[in-house]
Structures are given as C-alpha cells and as structure tokens.
PDB file of C-alpha atoms in Angstrom:
ATOM      1  CA  MET A   1     -67.728  11.855   3.204  1.00 88.00           C
ATOM      2  CA  LYS A   2     -68.971  10.872  -0.481  1.00 93.00           C
ATOM      3  CA  PRO A   3     -67.887   7.898  -2.598  1.00 96.00           C
ATOM      4  CA  PHE A   4     -64.585   8.391  -4.158  1.00 95.00           C
ATOM      5  CA  VAL A   5     -62.240   6.495  -6.332  1.00 96.00           C
ATOM      6  CA  SER A   6     -58.514   5.789  -6.200  1.00 96.00           C
ATOM      7  CA  ALA A   7     -56.486   4.147  -8.654  1.00 97.00           C
ATOM      8  CA  ILE A   8     -53.616   1.884  -8.032  1.00 98.00           C
ATOM      9  CA  ASN A   9     -50.497   2.837 -10.987  1.00 97.00           C
ATOM     10  CA  LEU A  10     -48.207  -0.238 -12.134  1.00 95.00           C
ATOM     11  CA  PRO A  11     -45.690  -1.099 -11.919  1.00 95.00           C
ATOM     12  CA  SER A  12     -44.861   1.601  -9.447  1.00 97.00           C
ATOM     13  CA  GLY A  13     -46.905   0.535  -7.222  1.00 98.00           C
ATOM     14  CA  SER A  14     -48.702   3.765  -6.069  1.00 98.00           C
ATOM     15  CA  LEU A  15     -52.184   5.107  -5.307  1.00 98.00           C
ATOM     16  CA  GLU A  16     -53.707   8.092  -6.846  1.00 97.00           C
ATOM     17  CA  PRO A  17     -55.028  10.102  -5.116  1.00 96.00           C
ATOM     18  CA  HIS A  18     -53.236   9.444  -1.893  1.00 97.00           C
ATOM     19  CA  ALA A  19     -53.275  10.940   1.039  1.00 96.00           C
ATOM     20  CA  ASN A  20     -50.181   9.697   2.852  1.00 96.00           C
ATOM     21  CA  HIS A  21     -46.912   8.133   1.907  1.00 98.00           C
ATOM     22  CA  VAL A  22     -44.945   6.772   4.227  1.00 97.00           C
ATOM     23  CA  VAL A  23     -41.180   6.095   3.229  1.00 98.00           C
ATOM     24  CA  ARG A  24     -39.661   2.921   5.460  1.00 97.00           C
ATOM     25  CA  ARG A  25     -35.738   2.884   5.217  1.00 98.00           C
ATOM     26  CA  LEU A  26     -33.012   0.671   6.803  1.00 97.00           C
ATOM     27  CA  SER A  27     -32.435   2.628   9.756  1.00 97.00           C
ATOM     28  CA  SER A  28     -36.145   2.610  11.242  1.00 96.00           C
ATOM     29  CA  MET A  29     -35.651  -1.444  10.789  1.00 95.00           C
ATOM     30  CA  ARG A  30     -32.824  -1.277  13.124  1.00 93.00           C
ATOM     31  CA  GLY A  31     -32.794  -3.982  16.126  1.00 92.00           C
ATOM     32  CA  GLY A  32     -35.265  -6.083  13.176  1.00 94.00           C
ATOM     33  CA  TYR A  33     -32.945  -8.265  11.472  1.00 96.00           C
ATOM     34  CA  LEU A  34     -30.471 -11.180  13.149  1.00 95.00           C
ATOM     35  CA  ASP A  35     -27.097 -10.270  11.501  1.00 96.00           C
ATOM     36  CA  GLN A  36     -26.925  -6.915  12.808  1.00 95.00           C
ATOM     37  CA  GLU A  37     -23.342  -7.163  11.365  1.00 96.00           C
ATOM     38  CA  ALA A  38     -24.092  -7.137   7.797  1.00 97.00           C
ATOM     39  CA  PHE A  39     -27.056  -4.522   8.798  1.00 97.00           C
ATOM     40  CA  ALA A  40     -24.495  -2.217   9.751  1.00 97.00           C
ATOM     41  CA  GLN A  41     -22.514  -2.602   6.645  1.00 96.00           C
ATOM     42  CA  ILE A  42     -25.148  -1.975   4.658  1.00 96.00           C
ATOM     43  CA  LEU A  43     -25.888   1.163   6.365  1.00 95.00           C
ATOM     44  CA  ARG A  44     -22.538   2.227   6.199  1.00 95.00           C
ATOM     45  CA  GLY A  45     -23.128   2.599   2.414  1.00 95.00           C
ATOM     46  CA  ALA A  46     -26.908   3.783   2.187  1.00 94.00           C
ATOM     47  CA  ASP A  47     -29.768   4.031   3.836  1.00 97.00           C
ATOM     48  CA  ARG A  48     -31.588   2.338   1.372  1.00 97.00           C
ATOM     49  CA  THR A  49     -35.430   2.004   1.176  1.00 98.00           C
ATOM     50  CA  VAL A  50     -37.072  -0.820   2.063  1.00 98.00           C
ATOM     51  CA  TYR A  51     -40.944   0.122   1.246  1.00 98.00           C
ATOM     52  CA  GLU A  52     -43.161   2.390   0.926  1.00 98.00           C
ATOM     53  CA  VAL A  53     -46.867   2.630   1.720  1.00 98.00           C
ATOM     54  CA  TYR A  54     -49.809   4.747   0.480  1.00 98.00           C
ATOM     55  CA  GLU A  55     -52.637   5.070   2.089  1.00 97.00           C
ATOM     56  CA  SER A  56     -56.227   6.715   1.135  1.00 96.00           C
ATOM     57  CA  ARG A  57     -57.867   8.849   3.796  1.00 92.00           C
ATOM     58  CA  VAL A  58     -61.154   7.832   5.506  1.00 95.00           C
ATOM     59  CA  PRO A  59     -62.204   8.390   8.580  1.00 96.00           C
ATOM     60  CA  GLU A  60     -60.556   6.248  11.708  1.00 96.00           C
ATOM     61  CA  MET A  61     -63.925   4.539  12.946  1.00 96.00           C
ATOM     62  CA  ALA A  62     -65.788   1.371  12.687  1.00 95.00           C
ATOM     63  CA  GLY A  63     -67.703   1.395   9.533  1.00 95.00           C
ATOM     64  CA  GLN A  64     -65.513   2.648   7.635  1.00 97.00           C
ATOM     65  CA  LEU A  65     -62.638   0.726   4.918  1.00 97.00           C
ATOM     66  CA  ALA A  66     -58.791   2.280   5.145  1.00 96.00           C
ATOM     67  CA  HIS A  67     -57.247   0.845   2.562  1.00 97.00           C
ATOM     68  CA  GLY A  68     -53.861   1.962   0.180  1.00 98.00           C
ATOM     69  CA  THR A  69     -50.788  -0.420  -1.364  1.00 98.00           C
ATOM     70  CA  SER A  70     -47.604  -1.221  -0.486  1.00 98.00           C
ATOM     71  CA  VAL A  71     -44.327  -1.666  -2.042  1.00 98.00           C
ATOM     72  CA  LEU A  72     -41.579  -4.011  -0.698  1.00 98.00           C
ATOM     73  CA  HIS A  73     -38.185  -3.390  -2.088  1.00 98.00           C
ATOM     74  CA  PRO A  74     -36.289  -6.457  -2.758  1.00 98.00           C
ATOM     75  CA  GLY A  75     -33.086  -6.965  -0.971  1.00 97.00           C
ATOM     76  CA  LYS A  76     -31.802  -8.573   1.867  1.00 97.00           C
ATOM     77  CA  VAL A  77     -29.580  -8.492   5.283  1.00 98.00           C
ATOM     78  CA  GLY A  78     -27.287 -10.884   5.346  1.00 97.00           C
ATOM     79  CA  ASP A  79     -29.302 -13.875   4.415  1.00 97.00           C
ATOM     80  CA  GLU A  80     -32.811 -12.277   5.574  1.00 98.00           C
ATOM     81  CA  TYR A  81     -35.054 -11.139   3.067  1.00 98.00           C
ATOM     82  CA  PHE A  82     -36.412  -7.366   2.874  1.00 98.00           C
ATOM     83  CA  MET A  83     -39.283  -7.310   5.266  1.00 98.00           C
ATOM     84  CA  THR A  84     -41.729  -5.131   6.712  1.00 98.00           C
ATOM     85  CA  LYS A  85     -41.503  -4.032  10.168  1.00 96.00           C
ATOM     86  CA  GLY A  86     -45.022  -5.960  10.664  1.00 96.00           C
ATOM     87  CA  HIS A  87     -47.795  -4.590  13.235  1.00 97.00           C
ATOM     88  CA  PHE A  88     -50.595  -6.034  15.612  1.00 97.00           C
ATOM     89  CA  HIS A  89     -53.703  -3.857  15.352  1.00 97.00           C
ATOM     90  CA  ALA A  90     -54.256  -1.443  17.951  1.00 97.00           C
ATOM     91  CA  GLU A  91     -57.936  -2.315  18.176  1.00 96.00           C
ATOM     92  CA  PRO A  92     -58.657  -6.093  18.881  1.00 95.00           C
ATOM     93  CA  GLY A  93     -61.120  -7.962  17.020  1.00 96.00           C
ATOM     94  CA  THR A  94     -59.759  -6.157  14.272  1.00 98.00           C
ATOM     95  CA  ALA A  95     -59.132  -7.946  10.309  1.00 98.00           C
ATOM     96  CA  GLU A  96     -57.200  -7.312   7.167  1.00 98.00           C
ATOM     97  CA  ILE A  97     -56.931  -8.865   3.629  1.00 98.00           C
ATOM     98  CA  TYR A  98     -53.817  -8.266   1.698  1.00 98.00           C
ATOM     99  CA  GLU A  99     -53.877  -9.117  -2.346  1.00 98.00           C
ATOM    100  CA  CYS A 100     -50.972  -9.260  -4.114  1.00 98.00           C
ATOM    101  CA  LEU A 101     -50.805  -7.428  -7.207  1.00 98.00           C
ATOM    102  CA  SER A 102     -47.302  -8.015  -8.591  1.00 98.00           C
ATOM    103  CA  GLY A 103     -43.811  -9.653  -7.032  1.00 98.00           C
ATOM    104  CA  HIS A 104     -43.298 -12.973  -4.811  1.00 98.00           C
ATOM    105  CA  GLY A 105     -43.454 -13.186  -1.180  1.00 98.00           C
ATOM    106  CA  PHE A 106     -44.846 -14.279   2.068  1.00 98.00           C
ATOM    107  CA  MET A 107     -47.045 -12.905   5.023  1.00 98.00           C
ATOM    108  CA  LEU A 108     -45.563 -13.758   8.425  1.00 98.00           C
ATOM    109  CA  MET A 109     -48.395 -14.270  11.040  1.00 98.00           C
ATOM    110  CA  GLU A 110     -48.791 -15.014  14.780  1.00 97.00           C
ATOM    111  CA  THR A 111     -50.829 -14.239  17.595  1.00 95.00           C
ATOM    112  CA  ALA A 112     -49.376 -12.617  20.649  1.00 90.00           C
ATOM    113  CA  ASP A 113     -49.576 -16.638  22.262  1.00 87.00           C
ATOM    114  CA  GLY A 114     -47.088 -17.882  18.962  1.00 80.00           C
ATOM    115  CA  GLU A 115     -49.412 -19.285  17.362  1.00 94.00           C
ATOM    116  CA  TRP A 116     -48.049 -19.036  13.453  1.00 96.00           C
ATOM    117  CA  ALA A 117     -48.580 -18.920   9.780  1.00 97.00           C
ATOM    118  CA  CYS A 118     -46.709 -18.407   6.613  1.00 98.00           C
ATOM    119  CA  GLU A 119     -48.849 -17.898   3.392  1.00 98.00           C
ATOM    120  CA  GLU A 120     -47.344 -17.589  -0.041  1.00 98.00           C
ATOM    121  CA  LEU A 121     -48.393 -14.171  -1.845  1.00 98.00           C
ATOM    122  CA  ILE A 122     -47.873 -14.252  -5.762  1.00 98.00           C
ATOM    123  CA  PRO A 123     -50.537 -11.912  -8.297  1.00 98.00           C
ATOM    124  CA  GLY A 124     -54.059 -12.632  -7.494  1.00 97.00           C
ATOM    125  CA  ARG A 125     -53.773 -14.017  -4.396  1.00 98.00           C
ATOM    126  CA  ILE A 126     -55.606 -12.370  -1.351  1.00 98.00           C
ATOM    127  CA  VAL A 127     -54.476 -13.544   2.256  1.00 98.00           C
ATOM    128  CA  TYR A 128     -56.798 -13.067   4.994  1.00 98.00           C
ATOM    129  CA  VAL A 129     -55.185 -11.596   8.401  1.00 98.00           C
ATOM    130  CA  PRO A 130     -57.741 -12.881  11.488  1.00 98.00           C
ATOM    131  CA  ALA A 131     -58.208 -10.314  14.142  1.00 97.00           C
ATOM    132  CA  ASP A 132     -55.746 -10.081  16.709  1.00 97.00           C
ATOM    133  CA  TRP A 133     -53.063 -11.719  14.470  1.00 98.00           C
ATOM    134  CA  GLY A 134     -49.697  -9.643  14.010  1.00 97.00           C
ATOM    135  CA  HIS A 135     -48.615  -9.510  10.521  1.00 98.00           C
ATOM    136  CA  ARG A 136     -45.715  -8.854   8.414  1.00 98.00           C
ATOM    137  CA  SER A 137     -44.560  -8.685   4.538  1.00 98.00           C
ATOM    138  CA  ILE A 138     -41.242 -10.294   2.879  1.00 98.00           C
ATOM    139  CA  ASN A 139     -40.071  -9.814  -0.330  1.00 98.00           C
ATOM    140  CA  VAL A 140     -38.483 -13.633  -1.587  1.00 98.00           C
ATOM    141  CA  GLY A 141     -38.558 -12.354  -4.966  1.00 97.00           C
ATOM    142  CA  ASN A 142     -36.126  -9.656  -7.511  1.00 97.00           C
ATOM    143  CA  GLU A 143     -38.724  -7.229  -8.315  1.00 98.00           C
ATOM    144  CA  ASP A 144     -41.044  -5.106  -5.755  1.00 98.00           C
ATOM    145  CA  LEU A 145     -43.755  -6.904  -4.020  1.00 98.00           C
ATOM    146  CA  ILE A 146     -46.588  -4.759  -4.317  1.00 98.00           C
ATOM    147  CA  GLN A 147     -50.015  -5.519  -2.175  1.00 98.00           C
ATOM    148  CA  LEU A 148     -53.264  -3.844  -1.797  1.00 98.00           C
ATOM    149  CA  PHE A 149     -54.280  -3.812   1.914  1.00 98.00           C
ATOM    150  CA  VAL A 150     -58.088  -3.079   3.309  1.00 98.00           C
ATOM    151  CA  TYR A 151     -58.837  -2.984   7.268  1.00 98.00           C
ATOM    152  CA  PRO A 152     -60.892  -1.879   9.415  1.00 98.00           C
ATOM    153  CA  GLY A 153     -61.013   2.631   9.870  1.00 97.00           C
ATOM    154  CA  ASN A 154     -60.620   2.232  13.914  1.00 97.00           C
ATOM    155  CA  ALA A 155     -57.701  -0.595  13.523  1.00 97.00           C
ATOM    156  CA  GLY A 156     -55.074   1.204  14.262  1.00 96.00           C
ATOM    157  CA  HIS A 157     -51.327   0.040  14.264  1.00 96.00           C
ATOM    158  CA  ASP A 158     -49.158  -1.366  16.947  1.00 96.00           C
ATOM    159  CA  TYR A 159     -45.380  -1.485  16.333  1.00 95.00           C
ATOM    160  CA  ARG A 160     -43.735  -1.382  19.469  1.00 94.00           C
ATOM    161  CA  THR A 161     -45.402  -5.196  20.415  1.00 93.00           C
ATOM    162  CA  ILE A 162     -42.731  -6.522  17.488  1.00 93.00           C
ATOM    163  CA  GLU A 163     -40.416  -4.067  18.125  1.00 93.00           C
ATOM    164  CA  ASP A 164     -39.729  -5.776  21.307  1.00 91.00           C
ATOM    165  CA  ARG A 165     -40.428  -9.197  20.750  1.00 90.00           C
ATOM    166  CA  GLY A 166     -39.909  -9.762  17.142  1.00 92.00           C
ATOM    167  CA  PHE A 167     -41.854 -12.875  14.979  1.00 94.00           C
ATOM    168  CA  ARG A 168     -41.617 -16.616  16.361  1.00 95.00           C
ATOM    169  CA  LYS A 169     -40.086 -17.189  12.726  1.00 96.00           C
ATOM    170  CA  VAL A 170     -37.866 -15.407  10.359  1.00 97.00           C
ATOM    171  CA  LEU A 171     -37.676 -16.232   6.737  1.00 97.00           C
ATOM    172  CA  MET A 172     -33.844 -16.411   5.338  1.00 97.00           C
ATOM    173  CA  ASP A 173     -32.303 -17.807   2.170  1.00 97.00           C
ATOM    174  CA  SER A 174     -30.621 -20.979   2.698  1.00 93.00           C
ATOM    175  CA  GLY A 175     -29.448 -21.302  -1.056  1.00 92.00           C
ATOM    176  CA  ASN A 176     -32.248 -23.808  -1.721  1.00 91.00           C
ATOM    177  CA  GLY A 177     -35.203 -21.206  -1.694  1.00 93.00           C
ATOM    178  CA  PRO A 178     -36.905 -19.605   1.284  1.00 97.00           C
ATOM    179  CA  THR A 179     -36.763 -21.564   4.435  1.00 97.00           C
ATOM    180  CA  LEU A 180     -38.437 -20.204   7.630  1.00 97.00           C
ATOM    181  CA  ILE A 181     -36.218 -20.938  11.135  1.00 96.00           C
ATOM    182  CA  ASP A 182     -36.944 -20.722  14.253  1.00 95.00           C
ATOM    183  CA  ASN A 183     -36.038 -17.019  15.612  1.00 94.00           C
ATOM    184  CA  PRO A 184     -33.784 -16.990  18.623  1.00 92.00           C
ATOM    185  CA  ARG A 185     -34.252 -13.855  19.802  1.00 88.00           C
ATOM    186  CA  TRP A 186     -38.100 -14.177  20.192  1.00 86.00           C
ATOM    187  CA  ARG A 187     -39.953 -13.775  23.295  1.00 73.00           C
ATOM    188  CA  GLN A 188     -43.631 -15.018  24.520  1.00 65.00           C
ATOM    189  CA  GLU A 189     -44.505 -12.199  27.174  1.00 57.00           C
ATOM    190  CA  GLY A 190     -42.813 -13.352  30.252  1.00 46.00           C
ATOM    191  CA  SER A 191     -40.658 -16.063  28.834  1.00 49.00           C
ATOM    192  CA  THR A 192     -36.802 -16.346  27.840  1.00 46.00           C
ATOM    193  CA  PRO A 193     -36.415 -16.669  23.960  1.00 41.00           C
ATOM    194  CA  PRO A 194     -36.319 -20.586  22.940  1.00 41.00           C
ATOM    195  CA  ALA A 195     -33.652 -22.708  21.831  1.00 40.00           C
ATOM    196  CA  ALA A 196     -33.147 -22.671  17.869  1.00 37.00           C
ATOM    197  CA  SER A 197     -34.713 -25.567  16.120  1.00 36.00           C
ATOM    198  CA  LYS A 198     -32.725 -28.731  15.108  1.00 33.00           C
ATOM    199  CA  SER A 199     -35.387 -30.741  13.385  1.00 31.00           C
ATOM    200  CA  PRO A 200     -34.921 -31.618   9.257  1.00 29.00           C
ATOM    201  CA  HIS A 201     -36.317 -29.532   6.799  1.00 33.00           C
ATOM    202  CA  LYS A 202     -39.624 -29.958   5.710  1.00 34.00           C
ATOM    203  CA  LYS A 203     -42.238 -28.533   3.835  1.00 36.00           C
ATOM    204  CA  GLY A 204     -44.921 -26.836   5.163  1.00 39.00           C
ATOM    205  CA  THR A 205     -48.007 -26.251   3.838  1.00 44.00           C
ATOM    206  CA  SER A 206     -47.212 -22.366   2.897  1.00 55.00           C
ATOM    207  CA  GLY A 207     -44.524 -23.924   0.036  1.00 57.00           C
ATOM    208  CA  VAL A 208     -42.325 -22.362   2.422  1.00 68.00           C
ATOM    209  CA  MET A 209     -39.106 -24.753   3.788  1.00 62.00           C
ATOM    210  CA  ASP A 210     -39.449 -25.074   7.699  1.00 64.00           C
ATOM    211  CA  SER A 211     -36.721 -25.916   9.454  1.00 51.00           C
TER     212      SER A 211
END
C-alpha cells in the first residue's frame, strides 16, 4: 500500500476520493425511535435520508487506519433528534476518534454493562471513544452535523447489539434544550428494561440536561 491523500469538501462533508458512500434512510432506523407513531407518519410522507457516510479504502487489518466522514442531517422523530444507528466495534479492544467539523450535536456512548457518557460536539472538538464503548452521534442543531472519524482497520462494526437492546439513554428535545432521559426499552443482557427515571433535571458535565 502506498501513501494517499483525501480531501473533505465543506459544506457538503463528502470525502474525495471515497471508496464507499453509505446512505441511511429513516426506514433503516425502524425500531430505533421511541415514538413509533411519529416514525410511521414521517415514513408515510417520505423515506428521508437521516445520514450519510463517506469512507476511504484501507486493508481491514490491524496497523491500518480506516477513516472517513459522516454527515448527519437535522431533523426529529417526535421529540427525538435524528441520530446514527450506533454501533460497537466487532473486534474487542479497538477505539475510535471523532472530530466535529461543522454543526452541533452529541456523542452518546455506553459499555455493554450500561456505563454511559454523553459529550457535546461542536466544531474543533475531538471525542475519544475508548475500546469496547458503543457510540452514536445525535444532531441537535438546524444544520448538518459533519464529523471526521478514524478507527483501526480491523475494528469492524456490530450494529446488532444496539438494534436488539438500544442505548441506556435517549436524547430528547424537552423544549428547554437537549435532555437525556432513561430509555424505557433499554435492557442489559439478561435483564428487563428499567423504569423511567423520576429524578429532577440536573446539569450533566457534557452540557446536556439529564433527567
């Protein structure tokens, strides 16, 4: 393999050249949002594009660095913001970094046993996602949330775990800004979903309200 150069086109967020362009439409997020009635209503109108991913091509092996850009469009399903499907890495012990290039959002992260974190994404900020943490980007702004990502070439993607159990927290528009709530449908492996939190709102270290 020889050295190569890529360019990020702003404001579109596309990576040129790219080997792969993934388009995730709302229909691919079925079951991912709490308000299924709102989800179905939007789908009856149009199968909107939620986000796009542009990826470079590198060997899928340790020692290589896969990279690309993600473009998460603005929107909501009910009071829940547009978000990526979210994933763990298929290969244990592989981390990832995201640099926010444009827009405003949050990176929601959690471990398999339910430890969680939520960090704000603004231009110039880099979020380090440690090994064995699932992660999902959420757009809380009115423009595209564009990020550069880099991860080990052998990391792989595990979407099924998130599809089966969801994330422990959900980021909602409460009318007073982004607010984290307990996900009533989240389940730890071998457990039942937790009851919704009834604690008062408090400010988290990430700058998002936590209920």
